[in-house]
mmCIF file of C-alpha atoms in Angstrom:
data_model
loop_
_atom_site.group_PDB
_atom_site.id
_atom_site.type_symbol
_atom_site.label_atom_id
_atom_site.label_comp_id
_atom_site.label_asym_id
_atom_site.label_seq_id
_atom_site.Cartn_x
_atom_site.Cartn_y
_atom_site.Cartn_z
ATOM 1 C CA MET Q 120 -2.839 36.789 85.498
ATOM 2 C CA LEU Q 121 -6.582 37.082 85.757
ATOM 3 C CA THR Q 122 -8.155 40.514 85.546
ATOM 4 C CA THR Q 123 -10.856 42.004 87.720
ATOM 5 C CA ALA Q 124 -13.329 41.714 84.828
ATOM 6 C CA GLU Q 125 -12.696 37.971 84.623
ATOM 7 C CA PHE Q 126 -13.164 37.618 88.379
ATOM 8 C CA LEU Q 127 -16.467 39.478 88.054
ATOM 9 C CA LYS Q 128 -17.599 37.002 85.390
ATOM 10 C CA TYR Q 129 -16.631 34.088 87.669
ATOM 11 C CA THR Q 130 -18.439 35.784 90.553
ATOM 12 C CA GLN Q 131 -21.638 35.884 88.502
ATOM 13 C CA TRP Q 132 -21.399 32.197 87.620
ATOM 14 C CA SER Q 133 -20.571 31.286 91.186
ATOM 15 C CA GLY Q 134 -23.552 33.336 92.382
ATOM 16 C CA ILE Q 135 -25.853 31.458 90.020
ATOM 17 C CA ALA Q 136 -24.459 28.130 91.275
ATOM 18 C CA THR Q 137 -24.972 29.290 94.877
ATOM 19 C CA VAL Q 138 -28.630 30.081 94.193
ATOM 20 C CA VAL Q 139 -29.087 26.672 92.510
ATOM 21 C CA PHE Q 140 -27.547 24.857 95.508
ATOM 22 C CA ALA Q 141 -29.695 26.920 97.892
ATOM 23 C CA VAL Q 142 -32.860 25.953 96.007
ATOM 24 C CA LEU Q 143 -31.763 22.312 95.988
ATOM 25 C CA ALA Q 144 -31.104 22.470 99.751
ATOM 26 C CA ILE Q 145 -34.580 23.906 100.367
ATOM 27 C CA LEU Q 146 -36.139 21.190 98.183
ATOM 28 C CA ALA Q 147 -34.097 18.560 100.032
ATOM 29 C CA PHE Q 148 -35.523 19.720 103.367
ATOM 30 C CA LEU Q 149 -39.086 19.846 102.004
ATOM 31 C CA PHE Q 150 -38.880 16.323 100.547
ATOM 32 C CA LYS Q 151 -36.583 14.977 103.332
ATOM 33 C CA TRP Q 152 -33.845 13.800 100.969
ATOM 34 C CA GLY Q 153 -30.878 12.062 102.550
ATOM 35 C CA ILE Q 154 -28.333 14.545 101.142
ATOM 36 C CA ARG Q 155 -30.021 17.641 102.580
ATOM 37 C CA PHE Q 156 -27.248 18.456 105.074
ATOM 38 C CA ARG Q 157 -24.575 17.978 102.434
ATOM 39 C CA LEU Q 158 -26.445 20.457 100.239
ATOM 40 C CA VAL Q 159 -26.472 22.959 103.100
ATOM 41 C CA GLY Q 160 -22.703 22.576 103.428
ATOM 42 C CA THR Q 161 -22.269 22.923 99.686
ATOM 43 C CA THR Q 162 -24.393 26.064 99.688
ATOM 44 C CA GLY Q 163 -22.325 27.551 102.504
ATOM 45 C CA PHE Q 164 -19.111 26.751 100.677
ATOM 46 C CA MET Q 165 -20.473 28.351 97.513
ATOM 47 C CA LEU Q 166 -21.404 31.484 99.490
ATOM 48 C CA VAL Q 167 -17.831 31.781 100.768
ATOM 49 C CA LEU Q 168 -16.412 31.130 97.295
ATOM 50 C CA THR Q 169 -18.695 33.739 95.734
ATOM 51 C CA ALA Q 170 -17.765 36.315 98.367
ATOM 52 C CA GLY Q 171 -14.066 35.672 97.752
ATOM 53 C CA LEU Q 172 -14.433 35.987 93.999
ATOM 54 C CA PHE Q 173 -16.408 39.189 94.471
ATOM 55 C CA GLY Q 174 -13.608 40.606 96.600
ATOM 56 C CA LEU Q 175 -11.074 39.765 93.916
ATOM 57 C CA SER Q 176 -13.280 41.414 91.295
ATOM 58 C CA ILE Q 177 -13.205 44.831 93.009
ATOM 59 C CA VAL Q 178 -9.534 44.983 94.074
ATOM 60 C CA PRO Q 179 -6.973 45.540 91.323
ATOM 61 C CA LEU Q 180 -4.412 42.746 91.285
ATOM 62 C CA SER Q 181 -1.995 44.312 88.860
ATOM 63 C CA ARG Q 182 1.378 45.563 89.900
ATOM 64 C CA THR Q 183 2.994 48.698 88.580
ATOM 65 C CA VAL Q 184 5.961 48.079 86.300
ATOM 66 C CA ILE Q 185 8.437 50.919 85.897
ATOM 67 C CA PRO Q 186 11.157 50.603 83.249
ATOM 68 C CA GLY Q 187 14.586 50.223 84.766
ATOM 69 C CA ALA Q 188 13.365 48.743 88.041
ATOM 70 C CA VAL Q 189 15.171 45.630 89.263
ATOM 71 C CA LYS Q 190 14.171 42.663 91.365
ATOM 72 C CA TYR Q 191 13.928 43.424 95.061
ATOM 73 C CA THR Q 192 13.079 41.663 98.303
ATOM 74 C CA LEU Q 193 10.808 43.193 100.915
ATOM 75 C CA VAL Q 194 12.725 42.660 104.168
ATOM 76 C CA TYR Q 195 10.707 44.848 106.563
ATOM 77 C CA ASP Q 196 7.198 46.246 106.476
ATOM 78 C CA ASN Q 197 5.393 47.433 109.573
ATOM 79 C CA GLY Q 198 2.136 47.626 107.610
ATOM 80 C CA SER Q 199 1.857 51.278 108.390
ATOM 81 C CA ASN Q 200 4.382 53.892 107.363
ATOM 82 C CA GLN Q 201 7.775 52.170 107.052
ATOM 83 C CA ALA Q 202 9.224 49.515 104.763
ATOM 84 C CA VAL Q 203 12.691 48.377 103.721
ATOM 85 C CA ILE Q 204 13.642 46.566 100.525
ATOM 86 C CA SER Q 205 16.852 44.743 99.762
ATOM 87 C CA LEU Q 206 18.681 45.081 96.461
ATOM 88 C CA SER Q 207 21.692 43.512 94.846
ATOM 89 C CA PRO Q 208 25.023 45.291 95.493
ATOM 90 C CA LYS Q 209 25.511 45.415 91.697
ATOM 91 C CA ILE Q 210 23.050 48.246 91.076
ATOM 92 C CA SER Q 211 23.137 51.754 89.670
ATOM 93 C CA PRO Q 212 21.531 54.893 91.106
ATOM 94 C CA ALA Q 213 19.037 55.002 88.203
ATOM 95 C CA GLU Q 214 17.940 51.429 88.944
ATOM 96 C CA VAL Q 215 17.525 52.256 92.638
ATOM 97 C CA GLU Q 216 15.323 55.239 91.779
ATOM 98 C CA ALA Q 217 13.129 53.260 89.377
ATOM 99 C CA THR Q 218 12.819 50.399 91.858
ATOM 100 C CA LEU Q 219 11.864 52.739 94.695
ATOM 101 C CA LEU Q 220 9.155 54.345 92.548
ATOM 102 C CA GLN Q 221 7.822 50.906 91.615
ATOM 103 C CA VAL Q 222 7.784 49.730 95.238
ATOM 104 C CA ALA Q 223 6.086 52.963 96.378
ATOM 105 C CA SER Q 224 3.287 52.307 93.929
ATOM 106 C CA ASN Q 225 2.977 48.592 94.672
ATOM 107 C CA LEU Q 226 2.978 48.940 98.477
ATOM 108 C CA ASN Q 227 0.331 51.637 98.511
ATOM 109 C CA SER Q 228 -2.913 50.341 100.002
ATOM 110 C CA PHE Q 229 -5.890 51.642 101.916
ATOM 111 C CA GLY Q 230 -4.961 49.597 104.986
ATOM 112 C CA ARG Q 231 -1.833 51.600 105.718
ATOM 113 C CA SER Q 232 -2.009 54.360 108.308
ATOM 114 C CA GLY Q 233 0.565 56.865 109.421
ATOM 115 C CA GLY Q 234 1.607 57.971 112.837
ATOM 116 C CA ARG Q 235 0.219 60.965 114.668
ATOM 117 C CA ASN Q 236 2.090 63.579 112.686
ATOM 118 C CA ASP Q 237 3.222 61.461 109.758
ATOM 119 C CA ASP Q 238 0.922 60.929 106.789
ATOM 120 C CA LYS Q 239 3.629 59.530 104.513
ATOM 121 C CA VAL Q 240 5.009 56.056 103.959
ATOM 122 C CA THR Q 241 8.805 55.810 103.856
ATOM 123 C CA ILE Q 242 10.423 53.006 101.882
ATOM 124 C CA ARG Q 243 14.180 52.598 102.168
ATOM 125 C CA ALA Q 244 16.399 50.606 99.811
ATOM 126 C CA ARG Q 245 19.407 48.815 101.192
ATOM 127 C CA THR Q 246 22.003 46.302 100.148
ATOM 128 C CA LEU Q 247 24.398 44.144 102.078
ATOM 129 C CA ILE Q 248 28.123 44.059 101.500
ATOM 130 C CA HIS Q 249 30.674 41.609 102.936
ATOM 131 C CA PRO Q 250 34.031 43.385 103.197
ATOM 132 C CA GLU Q 251 35.589 40.412 104.992
ATOM 133 C CA PRO Q 252 34.456 36.921 105.960
ATOM 134 C CA GLY Q 253 32.001 36.992 108.854
ATOM 135 C CA LEU Q 254 31.230 40.711 108.492
ATOM 136 C CA THR Q 255 28.083 42.026 106.848
ATOM 137 C CA ILE Q 256 27.350 45.732 106.547
ATOM 138 C CA PRO Q 257 23.982 47.124 105.426
ATOM 139 C CA ILE Q 258 24.245 50.158 103.174
ATOM 140 C CA TYR Q 259 21.168 52.314 102.573
ATOM 141 C CA LEU Q 260 21.130 53.499 98.971
ATOM 142 C CA GLY Q 261 18.016 55.680 98.964
ATOM 143 C CA GLU Q 262 14.479 56.215 100.106
ATOM 144 C CA VAL Q 263 11.123 57.279 98.793
ATOM 145 C CA LYS Q 264 8.313 59.057 100.620
ATOM 146 C CA ARG Q 265 4.747 59.212 99.397
ATOM 147 C CA SER Q 266 1.391 60.184 100.776
ATOM 148 C CA LEU Q 267 -0.698 57.570 102.546
ATOM 149 C CA ALA Q 268 -3.915 59.419 101.752
ATOM 150 C CA SER Q 269 -3.722 59.713 97.957
ATOM 151 C CA ARG Q 270 -2.993 56.909 95.510
ATOM 152 C CA GLU Q 271 -2.254 59.453 92.773
ATOM 153 C CA ASP Q 272 0.373 61.310 94.806
ATOM 154 C CA THR Q 273 2.233 63.855 92.687
ATOM 155 C CA GLN Q 274 4.514 64.840 95.578
ATOM 156 C CA ILE Q 275 6.543 61.613 95.691
ATOM 157 C CA SER Q 276 9.961 62.373 97.143
ATOM 158 C CA VAL Q 277 12.846 60.141 96.016
ATOM 159 C CA GLU Q 278 16.228 60.605 97.628
ATOM 160 C CA ILE Q 279 19.274 58.686 96.394
ATOM 161 C CA TYR Q 280 22.473 58.628 98.443
ATOM 162 C CA PRO Q 281 25.257 58.820 95.784
ATOM 163 C CA GLU Q 282 28.048 58.718 98.381
ATOM 164 C CA LYS Q 283 26.916 55.226 99.439
ATOM 165 C CA PHE Q 284 27.470 53.804 95.942
ATOM 166 C CA ALA Q 285 31.228 54.396 96.368
ATOM 167 C CA GLN Q 286 31.185 51.773 99.171
ATOM 168 C CA LEU Q 287 29.758 49.061 96.894
ATOM 169 C CA PRO Q 288 32.079 46.483 95.379
ATOM 170 C CA PRO Q 289 33.099 47.242 91.789
ATOM 171 C CA THR Q 290 31.093 45.465 89.090
ATOM 172 C CA GLU Q 291 32.783 43.541 86.346
ATOM 173 C CA ALA Q 292 31.773 44.769 82.902
#
């Protein structure tokens, strides 16, 4: 995966190319070249490309990796203060906790906002069990709450529901 430093380098080169195309477009209009309108389009495209690369150079693209976390699927996210992830029914409480901490870090962004009296994002972990054909029951295994205001939140609250793990199907060792 490319880093923000590499995107900054590409932004600089793209910026230089944009200036070169802009100068060529100006020269094309002064000397009435036949490709002058194509050069204007190319310059506009390069401006958009440079702006996109610049955006990628200032936003970190890396995801947090926490040991013990398992693969999950984001099944609900209101973009504000609630999200739900889905996990495999063959999971341990320690894996749920590590996964919730990882998701809480990865879903934290400046675009999220809380409700009137809620400045925390709540992420719940659930799994689906099928006790009989045609019947699916969601079981919530835990949740994590973290501050929306601070990326370095030290007051992350993780709650695991141990009684819910008894409802999961037994795993074969």
